[in-house]
Coordinates of C-alpha atoms in Angstrom, one line a residue:
X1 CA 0.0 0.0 0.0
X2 CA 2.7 2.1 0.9
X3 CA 4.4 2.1 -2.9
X4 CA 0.8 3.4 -4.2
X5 CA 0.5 6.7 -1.6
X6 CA 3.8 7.5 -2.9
X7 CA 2.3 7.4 -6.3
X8 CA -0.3 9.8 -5.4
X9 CA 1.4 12.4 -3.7
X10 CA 2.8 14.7 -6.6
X11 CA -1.1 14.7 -7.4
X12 CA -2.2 16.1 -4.3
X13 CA 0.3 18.5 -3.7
X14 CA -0.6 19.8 -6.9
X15 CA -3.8 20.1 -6.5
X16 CA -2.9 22.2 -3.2
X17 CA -1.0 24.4 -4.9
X18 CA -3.8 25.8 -6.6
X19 CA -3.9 28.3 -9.6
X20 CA -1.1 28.8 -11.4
X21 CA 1.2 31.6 -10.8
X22 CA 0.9 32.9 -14.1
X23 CA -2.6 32.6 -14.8
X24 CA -4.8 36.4 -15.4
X25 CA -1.0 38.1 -16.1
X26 CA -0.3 39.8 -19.0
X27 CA 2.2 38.6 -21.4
X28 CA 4.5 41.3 -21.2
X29 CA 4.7 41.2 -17.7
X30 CA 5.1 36.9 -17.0
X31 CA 8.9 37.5 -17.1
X32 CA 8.0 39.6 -13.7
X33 CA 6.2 36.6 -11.8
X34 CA 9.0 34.6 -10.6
X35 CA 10.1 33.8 -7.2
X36 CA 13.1 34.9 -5.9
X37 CA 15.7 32.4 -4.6
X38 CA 14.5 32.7 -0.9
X39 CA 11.0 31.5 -2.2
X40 CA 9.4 35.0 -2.0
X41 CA 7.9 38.1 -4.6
X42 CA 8.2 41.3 -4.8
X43 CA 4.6 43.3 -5.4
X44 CA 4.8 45.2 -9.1
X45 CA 4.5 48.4 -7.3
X46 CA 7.4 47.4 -5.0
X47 CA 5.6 48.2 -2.2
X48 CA 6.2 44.7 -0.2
X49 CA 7.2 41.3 -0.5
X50 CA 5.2 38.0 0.3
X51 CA 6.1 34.7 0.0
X52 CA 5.7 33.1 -3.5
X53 CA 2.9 30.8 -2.3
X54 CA 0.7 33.7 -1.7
X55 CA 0.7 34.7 -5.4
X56 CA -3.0 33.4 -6.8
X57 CA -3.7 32.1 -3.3
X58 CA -7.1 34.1 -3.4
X59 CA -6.3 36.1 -1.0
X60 CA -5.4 39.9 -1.3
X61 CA -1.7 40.9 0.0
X62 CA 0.1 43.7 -2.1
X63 CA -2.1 47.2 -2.0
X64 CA -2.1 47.3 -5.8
X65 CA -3.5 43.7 -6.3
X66 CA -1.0 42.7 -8.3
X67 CA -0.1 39.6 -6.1
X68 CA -3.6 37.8 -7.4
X69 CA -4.4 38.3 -11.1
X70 CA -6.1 34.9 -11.6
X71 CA -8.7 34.9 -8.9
X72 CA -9.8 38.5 -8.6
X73 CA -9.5 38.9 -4.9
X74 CA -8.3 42.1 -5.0
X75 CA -10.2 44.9 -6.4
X76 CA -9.6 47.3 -9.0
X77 CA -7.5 45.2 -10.9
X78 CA -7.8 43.3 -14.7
X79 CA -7.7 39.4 -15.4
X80 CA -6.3 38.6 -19.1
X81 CA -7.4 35.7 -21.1
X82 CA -5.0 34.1 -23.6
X83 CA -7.8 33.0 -25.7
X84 CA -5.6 30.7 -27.3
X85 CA -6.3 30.8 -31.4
X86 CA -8.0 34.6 -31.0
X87 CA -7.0 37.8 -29.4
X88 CA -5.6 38.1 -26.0
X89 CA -8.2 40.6 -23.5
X90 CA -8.5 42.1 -20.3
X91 CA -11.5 42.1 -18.4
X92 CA -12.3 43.9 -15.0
X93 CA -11.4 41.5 -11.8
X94 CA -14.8 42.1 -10.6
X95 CA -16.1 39.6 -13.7
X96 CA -13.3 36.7 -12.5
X97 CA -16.1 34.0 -11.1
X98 CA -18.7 35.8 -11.1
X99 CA -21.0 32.8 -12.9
X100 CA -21.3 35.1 -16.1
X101 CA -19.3 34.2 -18.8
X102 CA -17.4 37.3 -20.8
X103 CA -17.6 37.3 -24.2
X104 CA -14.3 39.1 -24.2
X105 CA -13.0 35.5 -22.8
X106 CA -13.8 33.2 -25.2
X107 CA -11.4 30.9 -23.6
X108 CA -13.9 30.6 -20.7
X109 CA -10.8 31.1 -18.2
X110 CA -12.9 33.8 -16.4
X111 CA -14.5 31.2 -15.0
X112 CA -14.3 27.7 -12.8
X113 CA -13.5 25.1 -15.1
X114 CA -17.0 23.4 -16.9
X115 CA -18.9 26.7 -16.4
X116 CA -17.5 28.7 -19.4
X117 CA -17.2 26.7 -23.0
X118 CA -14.0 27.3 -24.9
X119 CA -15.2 28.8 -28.0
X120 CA -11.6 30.2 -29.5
X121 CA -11.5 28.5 -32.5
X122 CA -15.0 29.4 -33.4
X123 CA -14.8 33.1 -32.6
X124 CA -11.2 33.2 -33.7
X125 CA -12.9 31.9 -37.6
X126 CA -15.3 34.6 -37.3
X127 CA -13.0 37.3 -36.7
X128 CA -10.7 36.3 -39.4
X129 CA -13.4 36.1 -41.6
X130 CA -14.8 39.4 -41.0
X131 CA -11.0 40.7 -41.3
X132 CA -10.4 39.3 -44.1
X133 CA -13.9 40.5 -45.7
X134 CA -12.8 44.3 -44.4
X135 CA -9.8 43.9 -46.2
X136 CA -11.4 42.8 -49.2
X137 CA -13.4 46.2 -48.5
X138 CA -10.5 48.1 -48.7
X139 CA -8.5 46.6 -51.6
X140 CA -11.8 46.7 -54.2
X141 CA -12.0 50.4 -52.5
X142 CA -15.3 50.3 -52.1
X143 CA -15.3 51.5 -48.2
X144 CA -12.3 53.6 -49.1
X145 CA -14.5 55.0 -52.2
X146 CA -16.5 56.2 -49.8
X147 CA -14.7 57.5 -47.3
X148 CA -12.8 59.9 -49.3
X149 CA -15.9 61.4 -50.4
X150 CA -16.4 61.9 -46.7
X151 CA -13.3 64.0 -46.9
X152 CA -14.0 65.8 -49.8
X153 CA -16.9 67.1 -47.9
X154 CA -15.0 67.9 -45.0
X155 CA -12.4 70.0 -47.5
X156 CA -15.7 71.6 -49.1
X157 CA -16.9 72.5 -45.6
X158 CA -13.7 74.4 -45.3
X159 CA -13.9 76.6 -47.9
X160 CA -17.8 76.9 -47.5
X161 CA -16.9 78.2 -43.4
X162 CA -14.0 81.0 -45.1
X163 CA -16.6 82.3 -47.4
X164 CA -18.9 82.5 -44.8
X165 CA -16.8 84.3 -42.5
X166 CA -15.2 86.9 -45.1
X167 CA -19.1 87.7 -45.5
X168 CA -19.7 88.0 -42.2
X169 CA -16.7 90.2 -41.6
X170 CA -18.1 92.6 -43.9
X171 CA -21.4 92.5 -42.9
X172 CA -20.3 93.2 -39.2
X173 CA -17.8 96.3 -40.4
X174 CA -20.8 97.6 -42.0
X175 CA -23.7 97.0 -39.4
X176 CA -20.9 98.3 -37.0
X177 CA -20.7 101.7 -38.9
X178 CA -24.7 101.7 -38.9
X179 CA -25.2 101.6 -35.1
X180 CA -21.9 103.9 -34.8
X181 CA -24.9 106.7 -37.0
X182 CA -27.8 105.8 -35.4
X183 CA -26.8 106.5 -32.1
X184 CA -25.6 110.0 -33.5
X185 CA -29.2 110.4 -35.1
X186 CA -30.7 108.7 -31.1
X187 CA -28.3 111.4 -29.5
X188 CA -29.8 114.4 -31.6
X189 CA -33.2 113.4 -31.2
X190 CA -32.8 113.4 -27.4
X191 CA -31.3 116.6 -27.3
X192 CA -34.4 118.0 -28.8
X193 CA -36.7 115.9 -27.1
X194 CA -35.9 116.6 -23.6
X195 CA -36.8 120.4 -23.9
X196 CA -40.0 119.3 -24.9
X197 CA -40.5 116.9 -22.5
X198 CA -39.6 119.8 -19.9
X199 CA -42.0 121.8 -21.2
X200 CA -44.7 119.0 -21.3
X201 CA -43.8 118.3 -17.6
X202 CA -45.1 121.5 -17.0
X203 CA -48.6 121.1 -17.5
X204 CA -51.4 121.3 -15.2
X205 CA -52.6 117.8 -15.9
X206 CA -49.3 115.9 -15.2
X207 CA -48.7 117.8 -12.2
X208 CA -52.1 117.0 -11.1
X209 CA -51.0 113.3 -11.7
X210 CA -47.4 114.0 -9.7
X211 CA -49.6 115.5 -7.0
X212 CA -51.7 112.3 -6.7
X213 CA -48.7 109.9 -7.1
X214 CA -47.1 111.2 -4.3
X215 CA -50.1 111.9 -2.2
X216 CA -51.0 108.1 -2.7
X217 CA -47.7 107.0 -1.5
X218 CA -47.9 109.3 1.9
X219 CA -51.4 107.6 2.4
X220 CA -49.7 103.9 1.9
X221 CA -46.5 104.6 4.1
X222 CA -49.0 105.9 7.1
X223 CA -51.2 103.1 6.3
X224 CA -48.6 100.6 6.6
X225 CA -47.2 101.5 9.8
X226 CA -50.8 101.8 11.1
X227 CA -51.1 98.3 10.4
X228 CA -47.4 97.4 12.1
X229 CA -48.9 99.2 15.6
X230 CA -52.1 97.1 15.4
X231 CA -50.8 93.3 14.9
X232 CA -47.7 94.9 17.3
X233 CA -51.2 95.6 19.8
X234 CA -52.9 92.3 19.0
X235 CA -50.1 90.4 20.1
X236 CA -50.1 91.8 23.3
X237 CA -53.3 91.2 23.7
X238 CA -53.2 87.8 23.0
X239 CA -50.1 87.5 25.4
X240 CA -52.7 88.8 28.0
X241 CA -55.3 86.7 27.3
X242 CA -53.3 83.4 27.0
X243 CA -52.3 84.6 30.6
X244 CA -55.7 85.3 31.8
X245 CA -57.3 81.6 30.7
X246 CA -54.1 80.0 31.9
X247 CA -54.9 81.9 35.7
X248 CA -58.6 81.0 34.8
X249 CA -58.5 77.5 34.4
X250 CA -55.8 76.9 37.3
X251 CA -58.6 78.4 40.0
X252 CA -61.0 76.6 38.0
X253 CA -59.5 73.2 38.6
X254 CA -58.2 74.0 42.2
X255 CA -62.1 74.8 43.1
X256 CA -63.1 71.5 40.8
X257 CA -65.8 74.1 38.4
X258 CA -66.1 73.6 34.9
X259 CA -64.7 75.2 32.2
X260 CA -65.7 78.8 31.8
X261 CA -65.9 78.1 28.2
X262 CA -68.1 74.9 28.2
X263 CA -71.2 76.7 30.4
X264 CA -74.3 77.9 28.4
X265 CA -72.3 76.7 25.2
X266 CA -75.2 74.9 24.1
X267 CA -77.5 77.7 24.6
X268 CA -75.0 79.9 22.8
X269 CA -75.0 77.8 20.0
X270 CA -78.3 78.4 19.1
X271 CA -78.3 82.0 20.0
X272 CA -75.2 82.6 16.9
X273 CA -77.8 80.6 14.6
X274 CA -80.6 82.9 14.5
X275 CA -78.0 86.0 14.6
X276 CA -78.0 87.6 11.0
X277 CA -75.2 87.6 9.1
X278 CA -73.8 91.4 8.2
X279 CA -73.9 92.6 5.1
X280 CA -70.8 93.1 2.8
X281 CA -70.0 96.9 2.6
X282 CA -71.3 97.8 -0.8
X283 CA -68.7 99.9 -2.8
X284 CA -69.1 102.7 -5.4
X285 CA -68.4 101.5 -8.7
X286 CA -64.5 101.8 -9.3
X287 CA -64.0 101.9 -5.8
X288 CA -61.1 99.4 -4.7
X289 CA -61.3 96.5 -2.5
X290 CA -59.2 95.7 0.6
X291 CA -57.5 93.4 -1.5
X292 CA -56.7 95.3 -5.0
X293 CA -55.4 98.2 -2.5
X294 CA -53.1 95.5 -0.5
X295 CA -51.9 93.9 -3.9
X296 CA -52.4 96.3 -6.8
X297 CA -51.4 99.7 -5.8
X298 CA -47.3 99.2 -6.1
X299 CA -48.2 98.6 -9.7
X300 CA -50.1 102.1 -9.9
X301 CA -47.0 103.8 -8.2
X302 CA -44.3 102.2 -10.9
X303 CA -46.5 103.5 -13.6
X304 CA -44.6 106.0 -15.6
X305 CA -46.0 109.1 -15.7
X306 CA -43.9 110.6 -18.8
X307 CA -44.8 107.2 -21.4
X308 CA -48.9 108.1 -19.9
X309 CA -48.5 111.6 -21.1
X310 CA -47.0 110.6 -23.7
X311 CA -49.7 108.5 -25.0
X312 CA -52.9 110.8 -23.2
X313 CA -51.3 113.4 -26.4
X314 CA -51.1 110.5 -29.2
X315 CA -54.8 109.7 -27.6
X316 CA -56.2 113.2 -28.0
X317 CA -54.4 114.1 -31.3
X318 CA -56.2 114.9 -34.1
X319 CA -54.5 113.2 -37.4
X320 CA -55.4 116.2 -39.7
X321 CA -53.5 118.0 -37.3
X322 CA -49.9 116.4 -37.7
X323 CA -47.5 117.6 -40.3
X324 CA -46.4 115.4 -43.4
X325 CA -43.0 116.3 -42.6
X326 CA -42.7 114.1 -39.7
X327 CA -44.1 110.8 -41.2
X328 CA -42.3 111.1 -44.4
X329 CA -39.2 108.9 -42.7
X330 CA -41.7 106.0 -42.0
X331 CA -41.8 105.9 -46.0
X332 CA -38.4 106.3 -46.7
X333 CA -36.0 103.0 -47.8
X334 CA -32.9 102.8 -45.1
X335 CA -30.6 104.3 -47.5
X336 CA -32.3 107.8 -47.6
X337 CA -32.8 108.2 -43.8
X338 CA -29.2 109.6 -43.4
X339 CA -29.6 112.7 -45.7
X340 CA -33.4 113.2 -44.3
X341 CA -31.7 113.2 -40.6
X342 CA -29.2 115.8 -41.9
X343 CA -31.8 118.5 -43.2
X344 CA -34.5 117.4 -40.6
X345 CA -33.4 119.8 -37.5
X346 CA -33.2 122.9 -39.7
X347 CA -36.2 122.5 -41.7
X348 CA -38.2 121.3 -38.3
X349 CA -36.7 124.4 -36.2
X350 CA -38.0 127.1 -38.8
X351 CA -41.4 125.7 -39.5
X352 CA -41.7 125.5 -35.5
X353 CA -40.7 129.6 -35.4
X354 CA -43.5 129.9 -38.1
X355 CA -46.1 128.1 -35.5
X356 CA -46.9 125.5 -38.4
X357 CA -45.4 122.4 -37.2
X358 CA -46.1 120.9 -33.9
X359 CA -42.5 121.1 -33.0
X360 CA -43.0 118.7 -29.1
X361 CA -45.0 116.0 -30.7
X362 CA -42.5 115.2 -33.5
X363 CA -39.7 115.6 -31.4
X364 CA -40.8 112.8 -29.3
X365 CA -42.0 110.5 -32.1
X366 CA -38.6 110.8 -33.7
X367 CA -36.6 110.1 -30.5
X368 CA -38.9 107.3 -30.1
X369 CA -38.1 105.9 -33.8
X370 CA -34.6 106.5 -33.2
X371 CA -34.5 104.9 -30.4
X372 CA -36.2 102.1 -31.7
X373 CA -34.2 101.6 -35.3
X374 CA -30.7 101.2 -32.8
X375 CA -32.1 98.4 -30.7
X376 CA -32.9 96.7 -33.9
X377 CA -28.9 97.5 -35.7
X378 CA -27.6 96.4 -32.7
X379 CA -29.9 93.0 -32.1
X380 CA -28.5 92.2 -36.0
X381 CA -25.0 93.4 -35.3
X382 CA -25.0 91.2 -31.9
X383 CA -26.1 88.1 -33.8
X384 CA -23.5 88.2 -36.9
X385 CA -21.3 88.5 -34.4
X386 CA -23.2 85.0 -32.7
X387 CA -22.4 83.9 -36.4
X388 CA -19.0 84.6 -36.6
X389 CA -18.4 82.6 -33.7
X390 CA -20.0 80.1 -34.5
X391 CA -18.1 79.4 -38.5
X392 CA -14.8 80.0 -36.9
X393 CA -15.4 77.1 -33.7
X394 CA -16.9 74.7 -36.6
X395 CA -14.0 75.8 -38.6
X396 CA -11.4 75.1 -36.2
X397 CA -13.0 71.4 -35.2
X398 CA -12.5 70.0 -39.1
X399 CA -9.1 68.9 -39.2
X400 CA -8.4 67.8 -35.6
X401 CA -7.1 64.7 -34.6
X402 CA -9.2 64.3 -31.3
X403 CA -12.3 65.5 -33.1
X404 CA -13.3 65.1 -36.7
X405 CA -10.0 63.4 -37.8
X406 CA -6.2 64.8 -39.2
X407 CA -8.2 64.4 -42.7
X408 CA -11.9 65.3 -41.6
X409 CA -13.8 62.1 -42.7
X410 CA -15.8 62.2 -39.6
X411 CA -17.4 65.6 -40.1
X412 CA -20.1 64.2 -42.7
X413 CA -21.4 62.2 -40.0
X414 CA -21.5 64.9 -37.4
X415 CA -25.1 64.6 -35.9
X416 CA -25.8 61.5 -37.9
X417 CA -28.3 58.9 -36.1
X418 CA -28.0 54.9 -36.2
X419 CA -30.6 53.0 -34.9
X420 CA -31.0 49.2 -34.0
X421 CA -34.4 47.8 -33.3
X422 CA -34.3 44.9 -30.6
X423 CA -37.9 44.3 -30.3
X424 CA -39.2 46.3 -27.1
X425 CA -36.4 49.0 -27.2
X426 CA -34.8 50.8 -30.3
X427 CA -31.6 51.6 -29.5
X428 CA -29.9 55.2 -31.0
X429 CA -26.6 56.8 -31.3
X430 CA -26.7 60.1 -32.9
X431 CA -22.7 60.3 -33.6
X432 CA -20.9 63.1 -32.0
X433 CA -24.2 64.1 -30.0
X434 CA -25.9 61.1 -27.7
X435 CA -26.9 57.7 -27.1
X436 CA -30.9 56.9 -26.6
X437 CA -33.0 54.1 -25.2
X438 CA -36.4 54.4 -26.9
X439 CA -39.4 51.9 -25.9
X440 CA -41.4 50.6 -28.7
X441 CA -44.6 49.8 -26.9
X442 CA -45.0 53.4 -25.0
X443 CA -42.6 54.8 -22.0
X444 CA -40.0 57.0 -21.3
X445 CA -37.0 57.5 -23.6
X446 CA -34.0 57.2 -21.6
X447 CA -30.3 58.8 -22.7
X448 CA -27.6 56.7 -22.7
X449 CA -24.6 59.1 -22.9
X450 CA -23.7 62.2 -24.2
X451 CA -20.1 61.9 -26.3
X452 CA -17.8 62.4 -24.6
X453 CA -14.2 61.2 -26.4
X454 CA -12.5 58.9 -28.8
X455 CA -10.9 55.8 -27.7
X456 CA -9.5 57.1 -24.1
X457 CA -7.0 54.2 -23.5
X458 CA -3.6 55.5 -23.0
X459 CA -2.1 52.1 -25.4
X460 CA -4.1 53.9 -28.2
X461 CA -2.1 56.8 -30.0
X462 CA -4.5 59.7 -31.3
X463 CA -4.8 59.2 -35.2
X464 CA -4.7 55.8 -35.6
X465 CA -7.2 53.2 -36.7
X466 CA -7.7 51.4 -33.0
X467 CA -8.5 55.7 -32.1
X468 CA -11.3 56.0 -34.5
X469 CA -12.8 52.1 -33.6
X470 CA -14.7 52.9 -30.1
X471 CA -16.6 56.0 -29.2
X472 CA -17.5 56.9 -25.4
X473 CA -20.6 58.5 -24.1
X474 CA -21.2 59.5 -20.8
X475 CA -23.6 61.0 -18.0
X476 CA -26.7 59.6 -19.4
X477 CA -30.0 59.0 -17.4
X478 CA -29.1 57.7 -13.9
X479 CA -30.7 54.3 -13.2
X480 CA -32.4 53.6 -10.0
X481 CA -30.5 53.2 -7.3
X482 CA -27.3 52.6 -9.7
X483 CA -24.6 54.9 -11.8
X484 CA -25.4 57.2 -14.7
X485 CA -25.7 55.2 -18.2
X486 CA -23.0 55.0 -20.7
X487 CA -22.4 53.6 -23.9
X488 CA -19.1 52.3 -25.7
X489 CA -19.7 52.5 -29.5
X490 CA -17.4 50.2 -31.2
X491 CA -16.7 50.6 -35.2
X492 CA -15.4 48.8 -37.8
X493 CA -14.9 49.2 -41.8
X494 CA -18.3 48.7 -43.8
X495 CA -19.8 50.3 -46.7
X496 CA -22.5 51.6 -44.7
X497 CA -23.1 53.2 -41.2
X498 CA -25.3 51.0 -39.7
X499 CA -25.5 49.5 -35.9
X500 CA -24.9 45.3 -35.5
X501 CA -25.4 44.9 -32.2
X502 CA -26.6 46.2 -28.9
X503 CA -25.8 44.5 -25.4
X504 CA -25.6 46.0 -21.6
X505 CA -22.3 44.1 -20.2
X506 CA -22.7 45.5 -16.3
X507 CA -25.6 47.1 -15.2
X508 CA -26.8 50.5 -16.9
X509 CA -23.3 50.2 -19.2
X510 CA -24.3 49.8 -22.8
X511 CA -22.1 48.2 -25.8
X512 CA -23.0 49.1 -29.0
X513 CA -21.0 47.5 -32.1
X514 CA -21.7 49.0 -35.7
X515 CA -19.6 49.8 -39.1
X516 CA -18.8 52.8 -41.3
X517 CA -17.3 53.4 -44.4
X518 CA -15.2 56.1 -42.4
X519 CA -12.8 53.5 -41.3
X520 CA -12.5 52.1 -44.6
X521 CA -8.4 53.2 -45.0
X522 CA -7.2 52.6 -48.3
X523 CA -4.7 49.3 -48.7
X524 CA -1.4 51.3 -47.8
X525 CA -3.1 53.3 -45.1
X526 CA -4.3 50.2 -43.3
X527 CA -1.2 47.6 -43.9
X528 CA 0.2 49.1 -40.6
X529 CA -2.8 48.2 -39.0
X530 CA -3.0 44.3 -40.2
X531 CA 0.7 44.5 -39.0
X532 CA -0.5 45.4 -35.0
X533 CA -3.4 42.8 -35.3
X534 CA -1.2 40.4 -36.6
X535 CA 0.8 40.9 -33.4
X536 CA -1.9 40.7 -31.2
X537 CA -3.3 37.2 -32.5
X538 CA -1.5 34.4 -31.1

């Protein structure tokens, strides 16, 4: 029997040993798990060293986790599956064993042996297939076809935004001029103006008005604090009283008498019943209630007195008794207001010496027109200059790396909308804009991320192909009782823009997978792409 324990021994202390030491780790960082001569290893970070047995143990020792990248015991770190006959890929430790099995694993080494099915070979077929295929795309230039016309747009766009903003340029130096003599003409008008509005201040009627105004106001302010000394007076009273009926009912209960309140109640009670109810004062009509004078009477004191005069004149004006002079610039095109403006004053001063042109009226109607034709040059001037801005941001954005692309093929899909129908929800992503969640049976549209970058991965250099394959959206609608939704849009080369496939890999954090012909490089563009892939399939 002995002979036969032996035999079985190299098998049991294997199975003790549990994972191996090398399982979850990266390949360019295996050559760093090895155990040092005195059995022991150093964490990555360097920040201690544990004995070699506690590497994969399932147990957390070194603070940045490295110590366990098989098992994920430690948190915040990344498990890699070889996927022997595809790609190599990380996945979040928080997915290691969690009974779910991540398509990014096709190996099924995320999870306890028998749960998971290795499906390498099959995915690995597809993929190739599909490369292959987007190759084919590129060398019959049918995607690349395409995408160059994207970047003729983008080119077009260009010179479309410089024409636009030497026009504007001009149209602002000229609108600029145009406010620059209007408020001349405004300043003029006011000058004249005012000593008629003096000598309209004068009359009996709007100092009758002033009179009122103010007398109203002394009324209010002795009204007010007429009503500050009475509640000041009822709640001293009511101090008193509370005092009283507290004194009350203490002798009352010492001497064992009822309530004061509770005797003859009853008989009380009916007495009120066949009491008649008072009348409502009856006011005179246009008379004021209590409550227009405690609400509406601030709005009578901001009324302005000048604008009422103003329009009590228009009101009792008789038309026959205006001069044509001063309505002849309401017919007058733009161009010949400047030379009426400039022969105006003199001819207006005379005829007013003469007595036969209501010199006040007019005065006030022009500064009023004046007035009225520079808020409307400068509301113009303000929004070419809105414009402006505008053509030189979009102008700017074309040809950027982190934004439309170094050659601007992305800029013709700028706002466009994909959509993928999965039978109760149809899924959107409105490139360069936001990702939506819309119910096909009735219900609330949910957003699912606003964009937010390009690839953010700091192993992906801005400009290349991997850069322009995954689009990130963020801060969408916050689930219940969970994080914000967010989407990861991941492209490939097709012929049309189009969305495959729509999945939520963790909760409220949305995959999207889809193709354009934007990514369709031509053969010599993309041959140092095949090259990296290449590399990364094993």
């Amino acid at each position: 029997m002995v002979p036969w324990i032996f035999l079985l021994l190299p098998f049991s202390q294997s199975v003790l040993a549990g994972v191996d030491k090398t399982f979850g780790v990266k390949p360019d960082l295996i050559s760093r798990y090895v155990a040092s001569k005195s059995g022991t290893w150093a964490c990555l970070d360097g920040s201690k060293v544990i004995p070699w047995d506690f590497v994969n143990d399932d147990s957390c020792d070194c603070p940045d986790g490295s110590d366990e990248p098989g098992t994920g015991a430690c948190p915040n770190t990344t498990f890699y599956c070889r996927n022997d006959g595809h790609i190599g890929a990380s996945v979040p430790s928080s997915r290691v064993k969690d009974g779910l099995c991540e398509p990014q694993c096709c190996d099924g080494s995320d999870e306890r042996p028998g749960v998971c099915k290795n499906v390498c070979a099959e995915v690995g077929e597809e993929y190739r297939k599909k490369r292959d295929e987007e190759h084919k795309l590129r060398r019959t230039a049918r995607g690349s076809k395409i995408r160059s016309t994207y970047i003729q747009f983008a080119h077009k766009e260009k010179a479309r935004l410089e024409e636009q903003l030497k026009s504007l340029e001009k149209d602002i130096e000229s609108k600029e001029k145009e406010v620059e003599r209007l408020k001349e003409v405004v300043q003029r008008t006011e000058s004249i103006s005012q000593a008629a509005l003096e000598h309209k201040e004068k009359s009996p009627l709007f100092q009758a008005l002033l009179t009122h105004s103010r007398a109203l106001k002394s009324l209010q302010r002795e009204h007010k604090k007429h009503l500050e000394r009475e509640n000041a007076l009822g709640d001293i009273l009511n101090s008193l009283h509370m005092a009283v009926l507290e004194a009350v009912r203490g002798w009352e209960e010492l001497a064992g008498l009822p309530h004061i309140n509770d005797v003859g109640k009853e008989g009380q009670n009916e007495e009120n019943k066949d009491e008649p109810k008072k009348e409502e004062e009856q006011l005179e009509e246009g008379m004021w209630t209590a409550g227009q004078l405690e609400e509406e009477l601030d709005d009578l004191f901001e009324m302005d007195l000048t604008s009422l005069l103003f329009e009590h004149e228009e009101h009792i004006k008789s038309p026959a008794e205006g001069s044509i002079l001063y309505d002849v610039s309401a017919y007058l095109p733009d161009s010949f207001l400047s030379y009426y403006d400039d022969i105006k004053d003199t001819v207006i001063s005379w005829l007013g010496l003469l007595g036969i042109s209501n010199l006040e009226s007019s005065a006030a109607a022009d500064s009023s027109r004046a007035q009225q034709a520079l808020s409307e040059a400068e509301t113009q001037l303000s929004r070419v200059r809105r414009d402006k801005k505008k053509a030189e941001e979009d102008l700017s954005e074309i040809f950027i790396v982190e934004g439309f692309g170094a050659e601007g093929e992305w800029k013709k899909l700028d706002g466009t909308c994909l959509e993928k129908n999965t039978g109760d929800y149809t899924y959107e992503v409105c490139l360069f804009n936001e990702s939506k969640q819309k119910p096909n049976n009735g219900g609330q549209t949910f957003s699912l991320g606003k964009f937010e970058s390009w690839n953010p991965s700091p192993d992906v250099k801005p400009g290349t192909p991997e850069y322009y394959q995954k689009q990130v959206y963020k801060h969408g609608t916050r689930c219940w009782n969970g994080p914000e939704r967010s989407t990861v849009l991941l492209l490939t080369c097709g012929t049309e823009n189009t969305l495959l496939t729509v999945q939520e890999l963790e909760k409220c954090e949305y995959q999207f997978t889809g193709t354009t012909p934007a990514l369709c490089l031509p053969v010599d563009g993309g041959e140092k792409g095949k090259k990296a892939s290449a590399r990364e399939e094993l």
